[in-house]
mmCIF file of C-alpha atoms in Angstrom:
data_model
loop_
_atom_site.group_PDB
_atom_site.id
_atom_site.type_symbol
_atom_site.label_atom_id
_atom_site.label_comp_id
_atom_site.label_asym_id
_atom_site.label_seq_id
_atom_site.Cartn_x
_atom_site.Cartn_y
_atom_site.Cartn_z
ATOM 1 C CA ASN A 1 60.228 -136.343 201.619
ATOM 2 C CA ILE A 2 63.719 -135.597 203.608
ATOM 3 C CA ILE A 3 64.478 -133.036 206.442
ATOM 4 C CA TRP A 4 67.864 -132.361 207.617
ATOM 5 C CA GLY A 5 68.236 -130.507 210.493
ATOM 6 C CA THR A 6 71.523 -130.055 212.683
ATOM 7 C CA HIS A 7 70.908 -133.122 214.182
ATOM 8 C CA ALA A 8 69.043 -135.338 212.278
ATOM 9 C CA SER A 9 66.561 -135.705 209.321
ATOM 10 C CA VAL A 10 62.632 -136.040 209.384
ATOM 11 C CA GLU A 11 61.458 -137.939 206.502
ATOM 12 C CA VAL A 12 57.590 -138.037 206.104
ATOM 13 C CA ILE A 13 55.975 -141.431 206.233
ATOM 14 C CA GLY A 14 53.071 -141.162 206.275
ATOM 15 C CA ASN A 15 49.760 -138.546 206.657
ATOM 16 C CA LEU A 16 50.905 -135.887 209.579
ATOM 17 C CA ILE A 17 53.034 -138.468 210.542
ATOM 18 C CA CYS A 18 57.443 -138.422 210.123
ATOM 19 C CA ASN A 19 60.220 -140.174 211.266
ATOM 20 C CA LYS A 20 63.312 -138.707 213.048
ATOM 21 C CA VAL A 21 66.050 -140.354 212.730
ATOM 22 C CA TYR A 22 69.756 -138.970 214.582
ATOM 23 C CA THR A 23 72.882 -138.498 212.826
ATOM 24 C CA ASP A 24 76.126 -140.447 213.738
ATOM 25 C CA TYR A 25 77.583 -138.020 215.083
ATOM 26 C CA THR A 26 74.241 -136.117 217.258
ATOM 27 C CA LEU A 27 74.013 -139.862 219.128
ATOM 28 C CA PHE A 28 78.295 -140.719 220.190
ATOM 29 C CA THR A 29 79.126 -136.987 220.431
ATOM 30 C CA ILE A 30 76.838 -134.360 221.405
ATOM 31 C CA LYS A 31 74.380 -137.347 223.412
ATOM 32 C CA ASP A 32 72.474 -134.199 225.060
ATOM 33 C CA HIS A 33 70.799 -133.294 221.569
ATOM 34 C CA VAL A 34 69.459 -137.155 222.016
ATOM 35 C CA ILE A 35 65.805 -137.230 223.656
ATOM 36 C CA ASN A 36 65.827 -139.789 226.490
ATOM 37 C CA LYS A 37 63.726 -142.377 227.376
ATOM 38 C CA TRP A 38 61.217 -141.227 230.318
ATOM 39 C CA ILE A 39 61.186 -137.521 228.458
ATOM 40 C CA PHE A 40 59.611 -139.281 225.457
ATOM 41 C CA ASN A 41 57.320 -141.475 227.175
ATOM 42 C CA THR A 42 56.445 -138.576 229.892
ATOM 43 C CA ILE A 43 55.498 -136.072 226.330
ATOM 44 C CA LYS A 44 53.446 -138.007 225.145
ATOM 45 C CA GLU A 45 51.801 -139.381 228.229
ATOM 46 C CA LEU A 46 51.103 -136.108 229.000
ATOM 47 C CA ASN A 47 49.025 -135.622 226.156
ATOM 48 C CA LEU A 48 49.849 -131.713 225.542
ATOM 49 C CA VAL A 49 47.647 -129.143 223.386
ATOM 50 C CA SER A 50 50.749 -127.362 222.034
ATOM 51 C CA PHE A 51 52.674 -130.337 221.386
ATOM 52 C CA ILE A 52 52.880 -132.976 218.089
ATOM 53 C CA ARG A 53 51.641 -135.631 219.431
ATOM 54 C CA LEU A 54 54.529 -138.788 220.203
ATOM 55 C CA TYR A 55 53.805 -142.200 218.442
ATOM 56 C CA GLU A 56 56.996 -144.982 218.941
ATOM 57 C CA TYR A 57 60.619 -144.793 218.820
ATOM 58 C CA VAL A 58 64.062 -147.051 218.095
ATOM 59 C CA PHE A 59 65.516 -147.700 221.525
ATOM 60 C CA ASP A 60 69.770 -149.230 220.277
ATOM 61 C CA ASP A 61 70.825 -151.747 223.600
ATOM 62 C CA LYS A 62 73.995 -151.561 222.826
ATOM 63 C CA LYS A 63 74.669 -147.233 222.275
ATOM 64 C CA ASN A 64 71.665 -146.289 225.588
ATOM 65 C CA GLN A 65 69.593 -144.197 223.457
ATOM 66 C CA ILE A 66 67.243 -143.974 221.083
ATOM 67 C CA ILE A 67 68.342 -143.304 217.639
ATOM 68 C CA SER A 68 65.207 -142.779 215.896
ATOM 69 C CA TYR A 69 61.114 -142.205 216.547
ATOM 70 C CA THR A 70 57.727 -141.496 215.059
ATOM 71 C CA MET A 71 55.799 -138.393 215.651
ATOM 72 C CA GLU A 72 53.820 -136.203 214.262
ATOM 73 C CA TYR A 73 54.179 -134.021 210.916
ATOM 74 C CA TYR A 74 53.598 -129.871 210.783
ATOM 75 C CA PRO A 75 55.187 -127.646 208.233
ATOM 76 C CA PRO A 76 58.064 -125.348 210.589
ATOM 77 C CA TYR A 77 57.025 -121.465 210.655
ATOM 78 C CA VAL A 78 59.188 -119.233 208.426
ATOM 79 C CA LYS A 79 57.987 -115.728 207.898
ATOM 80 C CA ASP A 80 54.213 -117.026 208.126
ATOM 81 C CA ILE A 81 53.855 -115.630 212.093
ATOM 82 C CA LEU A 82 54.155 -112.113 210.639
ATOM 83 C CA ARG A 83 50.796 -112.549 208.590
ATOM 84 C CA ILE A 84 48.870 -113.965 211.069
ATOM 85 C CA SER A 85 46.611 -112.499 213.645
ATOM 86 C CA SER A 86 47.826 -111.234 217.504
ATOM 87 C CA GLU A 87 44.971 -112.676 218.457
ATOM 88 C CA TYR A 88 45.650 -115.568 217.780
ATOM 89 C CA ILE A 89 49.596 -115.251 218.642
ATOM 90 C CA VAL A 90 48.430 -114.717 221.836
ATOM 91 C CA ASN A 91 45.174 -117.701 222.710
ATOM 92 C CA SER A 92 47.994 -120.224 221.310
ATOM 93 C CA PHE A 93 51.557 -118.229 223.446
ATOM 94 C CA GLU A 94 48.251 -119.189 226.577
ATOM 95 C CA LYS A 95 47.901 -122.974 225.450
ATOM 96 C CA ILE A 96 51.790 -123.327 225.313
ATOM 97 C CA TYR A 97 52.391 -121.517 228.049
ATOM 98 C CA ASN A 98 49.721 -123.974 229.547
ATOM 99 C CA ASP A 99 51.853 -126.754 228.413
ATOM 100 C CA VAL A 100 55.067 -125.922 230.146
ATOM 101 C CA ILE A 101 53.349 -125.387 233.264
ATOM 102 C CA THR A 102 52.279 -128.918 233.634
ATOM 103 C CA LEU A 103 56.292 -130.351 231.603
ATOM 104 C CA SER A 104 57.557 -128.046 234.868
ATOM 105 C CA ASN A 105 55.419 -129.511 237.325
ATOM 106 C CA ALA A 106 56.478 -133.185 235.519
ATOM 107 C CA MET A 107 60.421 -132.231 236.336
ATOM 108 C CA ILE A 108 61.135 -131.103 233.061
ATOM 109 C CA LEU A 109 62.493 -128.316 232.075
ATOM 110 C CA ILE A 110 62.906 -127.637 228.897
ATOM 111 C CA GLY A 111 65.686 -126.723 226.014
ATOM 112 C CA ASP A 112 64.965 -124.785 223.056
ATOM 113 C CA MET A 113 62.074 -124.819 221.184
ATOM 114 C CA ASN A 114 60.452 -124.742 217.784
ATOM 115 C CA PHE A 115 57.261 -124.234 216.332
ATOM 116 C CA SER A 116 54.682 -125.415 213.276
ATOM 117 C CA LYS A 117 52.730 -123.840 211.451
ATOM 118 C CA GLU A 118 50.051 -125.433 211.421
ATOM 119 C CA GLY A 119 48.085 -124.445 214.981
ATOM 120 C CA ILE A 120 51.754 -123.013 216.143
ATOM 121 C CA LYS A 121 52.291 -126.878 217.241
ATOM 122 C CA VAL A 122 55.938 -127.242 219.573
ATOM 123 C CA ILE A 123 57.269 -129.913 217.186
ATOM 124 C CA ASP A 124 61.027 -130.270 218.529
ATOM 125 C CA PHE A 125 61.604 -131.588 222.536
ATOM 126 C CA ASP A 126 65.052 -133.145 221.631
ATOM 127 C CA ASN A 127 66.583 -130.783 224.823
ATOM 128 C CA TYR A 128 64.230 -131.155 227.456
ATOM 129 C CA LYS A 129 65.824 -132.586 230.082
ATOM 130 C CA LYS A 130 64.945 -133.910 233.958
ATOM 131 C CA SER A 131 65.459 -131.336 236.515
ATOM 132 C CA ASN A 132 66.566 -131.472 239.908
ATOM 133 C CA LEU A 133 66.093 -127.731 240.596
ATOM 134 C CA ASN A 134 63.246 -127.155 242.654
ATOM 135 C CA ILE A 135 59.391 -126.350 240.373
ATOM 136 C CA GLU A 136 59.866 -123.394 240.843
ATOM 137 C CA GLU A 137 62.786 -122.304 239.091
ATOM 138 C CA ILE A 138 61.982 -124.997 237.074
ATOM 139 C CA ILE A 139 58.706 -122.627 236.053
ATOM 140 C CA LYS A 140 61.439 -119.920 235.881
ATOM 141 C CA LEU A 141 63.066 -120.790 233.375
ATOM 142 C CA ASN A 142 60.648 -122.530 231.218
ATOM 143 C CA LYS A 143 58.690 -119.204 231.128
ATOM 144 C CA ASN A 144 62.531 -117.479 230.346
ATOM 145 C CA GLU A 145 63.009 -119.638 227.595
ATOM 146 C CA LEU A 146 59.337 -120.076 225.994
ATOM 147 C CA CYS A 147 59.392 -116.160 225.908
ATOM 148 C CA MET A 148 62.675 -115.890 224.296
ATOM 149 C CA CYS A 149 62.078 -119.267 221.498
ATOM 150 C CA PHE A 150 58.832 -116.122 220.254
ATOM 151 C CA LYS A 151 61.786 -113.471 219.759
ATOM 152 C CA THR A 152 63.525 -115.850 218.513
ATOM 153 C CA VAL A 153 60.389 -116.749 215.582
ATOM 154 C CA TYR A 154 59.576 -113.132 215.223
ATOM 155 C CA ARG A 155 63.335 -111.493 214.892
ATOM 156 C CA ASN A 156 64.280 -114.296 212.278
ATOM 157 C CA ALA A 157 60.729 -113.879 210.494
ATOM 158 C CA LEU A 158 61.773 -110.128 210.624
ATOM 159 C CA TYR A 159 65.784 -111.098 208.923
ATOM 160 C CA TYR A 160 63.936 -112.360 206.660
ATOM 161 C CA GLU A 161 61.170 -110.447 205.350
ATOM 162 C CA PHE A 162 63.397 -107.183 205.467
ATOM 163 C CA ALA A 163 66.956 -108.434 203.085
ATOM 164 C CA ASN A 164 68.597 -106.055 203.780
ATOM 165 C CA GLY A 165 68.764 -107.002 207.274
ATOM 166 C CA TYR A 166 67.262 -103.867 209.294
ATOM 167 C CA ILE A 167 64.496 -104.403 211.609
ATOM 168 C CA PRO A 168 63.516 -100.789 213.276
ATOM 169 C CA ASN A 169 65.360 -99.586 216.734
ATOM 170 C CA SER A 170 61.247 -99.823 217.874
ATOM 171 C CA LEU A 171 61.427 -104.140 217.624
ATOM 172 C CA ASP A 172 62.444 -104.546 221.467
ATOM 173 C CA LYS A 173 59.770 -103.107 222.293
ATOM 174 C CA ASN A 174 57.312 -105.061 220.549
ATOM 175 C CA MET A 175 58.957 -107.642 221.950
ATOM 176 C CA ASP A 176 57.814 -107.263 225.313
ATOM 177 C CA LEU A 177 54.198 -109.089 224.662
ATOM 178 C CA PHE A 178 57.066 -111.724 225.711
ATOM 179 C CA ASN A 179 58.571 -110.380 228.432
ATOM 180 C CA PRO A 180 58.221 -114.078 231.022
ATOM 181 C CA ASN A 181 59.498 -111.344 233.825
ATOM 182 C CA ILE A 182 55.880 -109.838 234.274
ATOM 183 C CA ASP A 183 53.324 -110.353 237.063
ATOM 184 C CA GLU A 184 50.252 -113.205 236.510
#
């Protein structure tokens, strides 16, 4: 029931509920990978459609940071995205895109995303930060990050699918679907 990541462990503690506990290394050395209270509370209050639900956190006053928190649990994607209909992917992308715009308007700069395999939910937002940039710049950066995340999921799935690591040259053309520079 325990899944280890680079910066934390995630333990399933109930039906679709898990507890994420940061490693000591992350808490002491790379604090920018730890979600802060304002980001946690803002995401929780926004009740975003495509993001897992956040529940409670444990704050360490001595370290002045969150050391663990509970959230919804969904298994992460590996290769399943290759077997999902394009319509489903586009609909999911649109939901996540709308939530990214909501986050941008709340002055949150996203750092990375990991997706679950159940309804394409965003499951990782530890690198999100409050930004002092103007909203237009935040939206631009966040759209780029969203598109990069979708490209990465597809690229990883294809590498996993083709054991020898060969990916056809046409992949980059297919990735244009997730081009943030296309006019809205």
